[in-house]
Amino acid sequence: MLNKLLGSGSYESFDMRCMVTGQFAVGKSSLVKLLVGDNVPEERRPTDGISLVEGRCGLDIETRSWIMIDPATYNALDVVYNKVLMTSVEEDESKQTKTPGKHESDAKPVDSQNKEDNRSQKSEATKSTAFPVNLSSEPSTQPPAAQSLSPQMSSGESKKQQMKKKMTTKMTKKEIRKRMEKVLKSGKYKMKVGRLIFWDFGGQYVYYTTHQTFMTFRALFLVVFDGSKRLNEEVLDVLCFPGQHMTPTPAVFLLHWVNSILTYCKVVYAGIPKILFVATHKDKIPVEDVETRRALLYSDVEELFKDHEGRDHLVLDKQIFVNATDKADQEIEALKKAITELTFDHPCWGEKMPNAWVPLELEMAELVAAGKQILSLEEVEELNAISKVSVLDLGQLQDFLHFQHSLGKIIYFDTQQLRDYVIINPLLMVEVMRSFVTDKLFWPKKKRMQIIFRRMSDSGIICRGDLYNIWEQKNFQAILPYKEFLFNILIHLDILAEQRRYDTATGSRLPVENYFVPCMVTERNTTSFMENECTPVRAICLSFVFKGTVIPPALPNRLISACLSMWTLKQYEGRKLLFSGFIVVSFDKAHDIVVCVEGNKIILYIVHKTSAGLIVPDIATGVKECLVTTMERISDFYQSTIHVKRSQKLPFHIEYSCSELKCFISEEEILQTNDWVCDEHNLTHRAGNSAVWNQEKV
């Protein structure tokens, strides 16, 4: 269906998201400021969640030079207009003349009668350096009703008719042509400037479960690290990742970010996304030692990733080493050149988009500019239906929503609980997440809020009312009208998980009062449960083995959330068994389930009350398949698009343990042998012992 729309007219979209990641306190925000032409403040302040910088710079498509944009002239609507104006008018006209008898395409943004005007402006246009043209100086003709659409769903035919009367589109063909002609006449048409949008990711551990929501293969990633330190130096005053007992070092953080990016970005094109390493703090190295340090740093990076499966994604030949506090540092220009080359080599740079989508894009951009964050699906359908330029049918509208979601322009989940609303400003989700998933430095100062955040940090628990109270703060009041919808999104993303409770007398399920926030839990397991209960006599075990040495924390945290939503959290020695990278839940009165992170493995144990031999195979098989399906869903969740089906190899494989629960053999190997001898204990095991995990295959 997308190809059919493209055949009716298209434009080339030049957008690139530069996602700046890395350990905390390495100069990511300072680097972004230098890249967009801002001054770097002397006082360092950590990033709370994600900071997004757009409309500050772009790339000239023809000369590949960086164009700095005055923030006072930037308007989000201009982005849509100028992107469409990059379409070749001559090409559109030639397509039209090849199909005589066909009506002029309603989706065509620039009428062919402007062809001569365009040619007359060509020489003048190539001289221009100002971009974008500010089209927003005219008074907005957007009707007030469209600027303040009700967050509640319409009901009843009379209400629908009322909405139709209020939501009269201003994006008529005449209006689009009029505004675009203004750009043509200004001499900016042939400028062809693409957008660079910088996403500055906070480096504190607490954010690592929320960041991946915004990661995409349609981006270029910068992984920033402190070049004044060797990769094996200890990073002080920081917890390592769940299940990691190694000393936290810059190398551990580099591995984490590379593994996170490649886990959560679906590989649609070979070697994409690209990951560029950037070393900072050059100013801390004596000038005469800079080149020696540079060679040493990148030699260590090469060694760290020499056998990494994602090596073809890594850009290892640039060897950038900057002083991120000095605007005059020549290496900033070297970094810009590297970003330019990687941007122009990206297959999504210049991607064709249907002209038929433009009217709806413009309507949404207008609403965002007016402060609107969310539309009901019915309101989106109305905006589409009243268009006087191009109306999408229902199938095309769904394609539009799914594709715009994959581009990161909107957020739309096509599930039963969530499909009734569309978030037209994705930054709202950044605000939603940082409202409660935040570093202690950013906790609210009011005593009432401090109590809520302290309880959440200590126990990992928050109730619905407490979260709503957080959203009543001035900074988050835009969330309140949609609080139930956004709360359900947090459950859908496994950021929140229901705390299941049952009546001990009747066994019936009790209403949900509390929700777990696993990513806020930093305490390690110090109970004796594993030593006393999870023993070879009473337990069986398998592991999900991930590539690399560090599992992205978001994945086990989301898996733990999923377990909490399916089973009841177990208490032991008076403590709830929920810790960083560790959880125990009760399946029934005889079976407990343990999920914990150890190195590059997520290990699953099933513990029987009396004996491992009494574990019900159907239960073991069901739990295993449930967790496999959950991890497939988590791995595949973010980058679903309308033109890419699930074909990516999963980032883990399964291994089964020996009878001592220490040694492991891969699922592939066990299918090719009748028995195997474990290395550590020299015990012989029948391959059939794994049948308890695979009952349907017996």
Coordinates of N, CA and C in Angstrom, one line a residue, residues 184-310:
L184 N 9.2 29.6 -2.6 CA 9.8 29.6 -3.9 C 10.3 31.0 -4.3
K185 N 9.4 32.0 -4.0 CA 9.7 33.4 -4.4 C 10.8 34.0 -3.6
S186 N 11.1 33.4 -2.4 CA 12.1 33.9 -1.5 C 13.5 33.5 -2.0
G187 N 13.5 32.6 -3.0 CA 14.8 32.1 -3.5 C 15.5 31.1 -2.7
K188 N 14.7 30.4 -1.8 CA 15.4 29.4 -1.0 C 15.1 27.9 -1.5
Y189 N 14.4 27.8 -2.6 CA 14.0 26.5 -3.0 C 15.1 25.5 -3.2
K190 N 16.1 26.0 -3.9 CA 17.2 25.1 -4.3 C 18.2 24.9 -3.2
M191 N 18.0 25.4 -2.0 CA 18.9 25.3 -0.9 C 19.0 23.8 -0.5
K192 N 17.9 23.2 -0.4 CA 17.8 21.7 0.0 C 18.7 21.4 1.2
V193 N 18.1 21.8 2.4 CA 18.8 21.6 3.6 C 18.1 20.5 4.4
G194 N 18.8 19.5 4.8 CA 18.3 18.4 5.7 C 18.5 18.7 7.1
R195 N 17.6 18.1 7.9 CA 17.6 18.4 9.4 C 18.6 17.4 10.2
L196 N 19.3 18.0 11.1 CA 20.0 17.2 12.1 C 19.3 17.4 13.5
I197 N 18.8 16.3 14.1 CA 18.1 16.4 15.4 C 19.0 15.6 16.4
F198 N 19.4 16.3 17.5 CA 20.2 15.7 18.5 C 19.4 15.2 19.7
W199 N 19.6 14.0 20.1 CA 19.0 13.4 21.3 C 20.1 13.2 22.3
D200 N 20.1 13.9 23.4 CA 21.1 13.8 24.4 C 20.6 12.9 25.5
F201 N 21.1 11.7 25.6 CA 20.6 10.7 26.6 C 21.3 10.9 27.9
G202 N 20.5 11.0 29.0 CA 21.1 11.0 30.4 C 21.9 9.8 30.6
G203 N 23.0 9.9 31.3 CA 23.9 8.7 31.5 C 23.7 7.9 32.8
Q204 N 22.8 8.4 33.7 CA 22.6 7.7 35.0 C 21.9 6.4 34.8
Y205 N 22.3 5.4 35.6 CA 21.7 4.1 35.4 C 20.2 4.0 35.4
V206 N 19.6 4.8 36.2 CA 18.1 4.8 36.4 C 17.4 5.0 35.1
Y207 N 18.0 5.6 34.1 CA 17.3 5.9 32.8 C 17.5 4.8 31.8
Y208 N 18.3 3.8 32.1 CA 18.6 2.8 31.1 C 17.4 1.9 30.7
T209 N 16.4 1.9 31.4 CA 15.2 1.1 31.0 C 14.2 1.9 30.1
T210 N 14.4 3.2 30.2 CA 13.5 4.1 29.4 C 14.1 4.6 28.1
H211 N 15.4 4.7 28.0 CA 16.0 5.2 26.8 C 15.7 4.5 25.5
Q212 N 15.6 3.1 25.6 CA 15.5 2.3 24.4 C 14.2 2.5 23.7
T213 N 13.2 3.1 24.4 CA 11.9 3.4 23.8 C 12.1 4.3 22.6
F214 N 13.1 5.1 22.5 CA 13.3 6.1 21.5 C 14.4 5.7 20.5
M215 N 15.0 4.5 20.7 CA 16.1 4.1 19.8 C 15.6 3.6 18.5
T216 N 16.3 3.8 17.4 CA 15.8 3.4 16.1 C 17.0 3.2 15.1
F217 N 16.8 2.3 14.2 CA 17.9 2.1 13.2 C 18.0 3.3 12.2
R218 N 17.0 4.2 12.3 CA 16.9 5.4 11.4 C 17.8 6.5 12.1
A219 N 18.8 6.2 12.7 CA 19.6 7.2 13.5 C 21.1 6.9 13.3
L220 N 21.9 7.9 13.7 CA 23.3 7.7 13.9 C 23.6 7.8 15.4
F221 N 24.4 6.9 15.9 CA 24.7 6.9 17.3 C 26.1 7.4 17.6
L222 N 26.2 8.3 18.6 CA 27.5 8.7 19.1 C 27.7 8.1 20.5
V223 N 28.7 7.3 20.7 CA 29.0 6.8 22.1 C 30.2 7.6 22.6
V224 N 29.9 8.3 23.6 CA 30.9 9.3 24.2 C 31.6 8.7 25.4
F225 N 32.9 8.8 25.5 CA 33.6 8.3 26.7 C 34.7 9.3 27.1
D226 N 35.2 9.2 28.3 CA 36.2 10.1 28.9 C 37.6 9.6 28.4
G227 N 38.2 10.4 27.5 CA 39.5 10.0 27.0 C 40.6 10.2 27.9
S228 N 40.4 10.9 29.1 CA 41.5 11.1 30.0 C 41.7 9.9 30.9
K229 N 40.8 8.9 30.8 CA 40.9 7.7 31.6 C 41.1 6.5 30.6
R230 N 41.9 5.5 31.1 CA 42.0 4.3 30.4 C 40.7 3.5 30.5
L231 N 40.5 2.6 29.5 CA 39.2 1.9 29.5 C 39.1 0.9 30.6
N232 N 40.2 0.5 31.2 CA 40.1 -0.4 32.4 C 40.1 0.2 33.7
E233 N 40.1 1.6 33.8 CA 40.1 2.3 35.1 C 38.8 2.1 35.7
E234 N 38.8 2.0 37.1 CA 37.5 1.9 37.8 C 36.7 3.2 37.8
V235 N 35.4 3.2 37.5 CA 34.5 4.3 37.7 C 34.0 4.3 39.1
L236 N 34.4 5.3 39.8 CA 34.0 5.4 41.3 C 32.6 5.8 41.5
D237 N 32.0 5.4 42.7 CA 30.7 5.9 43.1 C 29.6 5.5 42.1
V238 N 29.6 4.3 41.6 CA 28.6 3.9 40.7 C 28.3 2.4 40.9
L239 N 27.1 2.0 40.8 CA 26.7 0.6 40.8 C 26.9 0.1 39.4
C240 N 27.4 -1.2 39.4 CA 27.5 -1.8 38.1 C 26.1 -2.3 37.7
F241 N 25.9 -2.9 36.5 CA 24.6 -3.3 36.0 C 24.1 -4.6 36.7
P242 N 22.8 -4.8 36.7 CA 22.2 -6.0 37.3 C 23.0 -7.3 36.9
G243 N 23.4 -8.1 38.0 CA 24.0 -9.3 37.7 C 25.5 -9.2 37.3
Q244 N 26.0 -8.0 37.3 CA 27.4 -7.8 36.9 C 28.2 -7.7 38.2
H245 N 29.2 -8.5 38.4 CA 30.0 -8.5 39.6 C 31.4 -7.9 39.2
M246 N 31.6 -7.5 38.0 CA 32.8 -6.9 37.5 C 32.9 -5.5 38.0
T247 N 34.2 -5.0 38.0 CA 34.4 -3.6 38.4 C 33.9 -2.7 37.3
P248 N 33.0 -1.7 37.7 CA 32.5 -0.8 36.6 C 33.7 0.1 36.1
T249 N 33.9 0.0 34.7 CA 34.9 0.7 34.0 C 34.3 1.4 32.8
P250 N 35.1 2.3 32.1 CA 34.6 2.8 30.9 C 34.3 1.8 29.8
A251 N 35.1 0.7 29.9 CA 34.9 -0.4 28.9 C 33.5 -1.1 29.1
V252 N 33.1 -1.2 30.4 CA 31.8 -1.8 30.7 C 30.7 -1.0 30.1
F253 N 30.8 0.4 30.3 CA 29.8 1.3 29.7 C 29.8 1.3 28.2
L254 N 31.0 1.2 27.6 CA 31.0 1.1 26.1 C 30.3 -0.1 25.6
L255 N 30.6 -1.2 26.3 CA 29.9 -2.5 25.9 C 28.4 -2.4 26.1
H256 N 28.0 -1.8 27.2 CA 26.6 -1.7 27.5 C 25.9 -0.9 26.4
W257 N 26.4 0.3 26.0 CA 25.7 1.1 25.0 C 25.7 0.5 23.7
V258 N 26.8 -0.2 23.3 CA 26.8 -0.8 22.0 C 25.8 -2.0 22.0
N259 N 25.8 -2.8 23.0 CA 24.8 -3.9 23.1 C 23.4 -3.4 23.2
S260 N 23.2 -2.3 23.9 CA 21.8 -1.8 24.0 C 21.3 -1.3 22.6
I261 N 22.2 -0.6 21.9 CA 21.8 0.0 20.6 C 21.5 -1.2 19.6
L262 N 22.3 -2.2 19.6 CA 22.1 -3.3 18.6 C 21.0 -4.2 19.1
T263 N 20.7 -4.3 20.4 CA 19.6 -5.1 20.8 C 18.2 -4.5 20.4
Y264 N 18.1 -3.1 20.6 CA 16.9 -2.5 20.4 C 16.6 -1.8 19.1
C265 N 17.7 -1.8 18.2 CA 17.5 -1.3 16.8 C 17.5 -2.5 15.9
K266 N 16.3 -2.7 15.3 CA 16.2 -3.8 14.3 C 17.1 -3.5 13.1
V267 N 17.8 -4.6 12.8 CA 18.8 -4.5 11.6 C 18.0 -4.7 10.3
V268 N 17.7 -3.6 9.7 CA 16.9 -3.6 8.4 C 17.9 -3.5 7.2
Y269 N 19.0 -2.7 7.4 CA 20.1 -2.6 6.4 C 21.4 -3.1 7.1
A270 N 22.2 -3.8 6.4 CA 23.4 -4.4 6.9 C 24.3 -3.2 7.4
G271 N 24.8 -3.4 8.6 CA 25.7 -2.5 9.2 C 25.1 -1.2 9.7
I272 N 23.7 -1.1 9.7 CA 23.0 0.1 10.1 C 22.2 -0.2 11.3
P273 N 22.2 0.6 12.4 CA 22.8 1.9 12.5 C 24.3 1.9 12.7
K274 N 24.9 3.0 12.4 CA 26.4 3.1 12.6 C 26.6 3.7 14.0
I275 N 27.7 3.3 14.7 CA 28.0 3.8 16.0 C 29.4 4.4 16.0
L276 N 29.5 5.7 16.2 CA 30.7 6.4 16.2 C 31.2 6.7 17.6
F277 N 32.4 6.3 17.9 CA 33.0 6.6 19.3 C 33.6 8.0 19.3
V278 N 33.4 8.7 20.4 CA 33.9 10.1 20.6 C 34.5 10.1 21.9
A279 N 35.9 10.4 22.0 CA 36.6 10.6 23.3 C 36.6 12.0 23.6
T280 N 36.3 12.3 24.9 CA 36.3 13.7 25.4 C 37.4 14.0 26.4
H281 N 37.4 15.1 27.0 CA 38.4 15.5 28.0 C 39.8 15.6 27.5
K282 N 40.0 15.9 26.3 CA 41.4 16.1 25.7 C 42.2 17.1 26.5
D283 N 41.4 18.1 27.0 CA 42.1 19.2 27.7 C 42.8 18.7 29.0
K284 N 42.5 17.5 29.5 CA 43.1 17.0 30.7 C 44.4 16.3 30.4
I285 N 44.7 16.2 29.1 CA 46.0 15.5 28.6 C 47.0 16.5 28.2
P286 N 48.2 16.5 28.6 CA 49.3 17.4 28.1 C 49.3 17.4 26.6
V287 N 49.4 18.6 26.0 CA 49.4 18.7 24.5 C 50.3 17.7 23.8
E288 N 51.5 17.6 24.4 CA 52.5 16.7 23.7 C 52.2 15.2 23.8
D289 N 51.2 14.9 24.7 CA 50.8 13.5 24.8 C 49.5 13.1 24.1
V290 N 48.8 14.1 23.5 CA 47.5 13.9 23.0 C 47.5 12.8 21.9
E291 N 48.4 12.8 21.0 CA 48.4 11.8 19.9 C 48.7 10.4 20.4
T292 N 49.6 10.3 21.4 CA 49.9 9.0 22.0 C 48.7 8.5 22.7
R293 N 48.0 9.4 23.4 CA 46.8 9.0 24.1 C 45.7 8.5 23.2
R294 N 45.5 9.3 22.1 CA 44.5 8.9 21.1 C 44.8 7.5 20.5
A295 N 46.0 7.3 20.2 CA 46.3 5.9 19.6 C 46.1 4.8 20.6
L296 N 46.4 5.1 21.9 CA 46.2 4.1 22.9 C 44.7 3.9 23.2
L297 N 43.9 4.9 23.2 CA 42.5 4.8 23.5 C 41.8 4.0 22.4
Y298 N 42.1 4.3 21.2 CA 41.4 3.6 20.1 C 41.9 2.2 19.8
S299 N 43.2 2.0 20.2 CA 43.7 0.6 20.2 C 43.0 -0.2 21.2
D300 N 42.7 0.3 22.4 CA 41.9 -0.4 23.4 C 40.5 -0.6 23.0
V301 N 39.9 0.4 22.3 CA 38.5 0.2 21.7 C 38.5 -1.0 20.7
E302 N 39.5 -1.0 19.8 CA 39.6 -2.0 18.8 C 39.7 -3.4 19.5
E303 N 40.5 -3.5 20.5 CA 40.7 -4.8 21.3 C 39.4 -5.2 21.9
L304 N 38.7 -4.2 22.5 CA 37.4 -4.5 23.2 C 36.4 -5.1 22.3
F305 N 36.3 -4.7 21.1 CA 35.3 -5.1 20.2 C 35.8 -6.0 19.0
K306 N 37.0 -6.5 19.2 CA 37.6 -7.3 18.1 C 36.8 -8.5 17.6
D307 N 36.1 -9.1 18.6 CA 35.3 -10.3 18.3 C 33.8 -10.1 18.4
H308 N 33.4 -8.8 18.5 CA 32.0 -8.5 18.7 C 31.2 -8.7 17.5
E309 N 30.0 -9.3 17.6 CA 29.2 -9.7 16.5 C 28.7 -8.4 15.7
G310 N 28.6 -7.3 16.4 CA 28.1 -6.1 15.8 C 29.2 -5.2 15.3

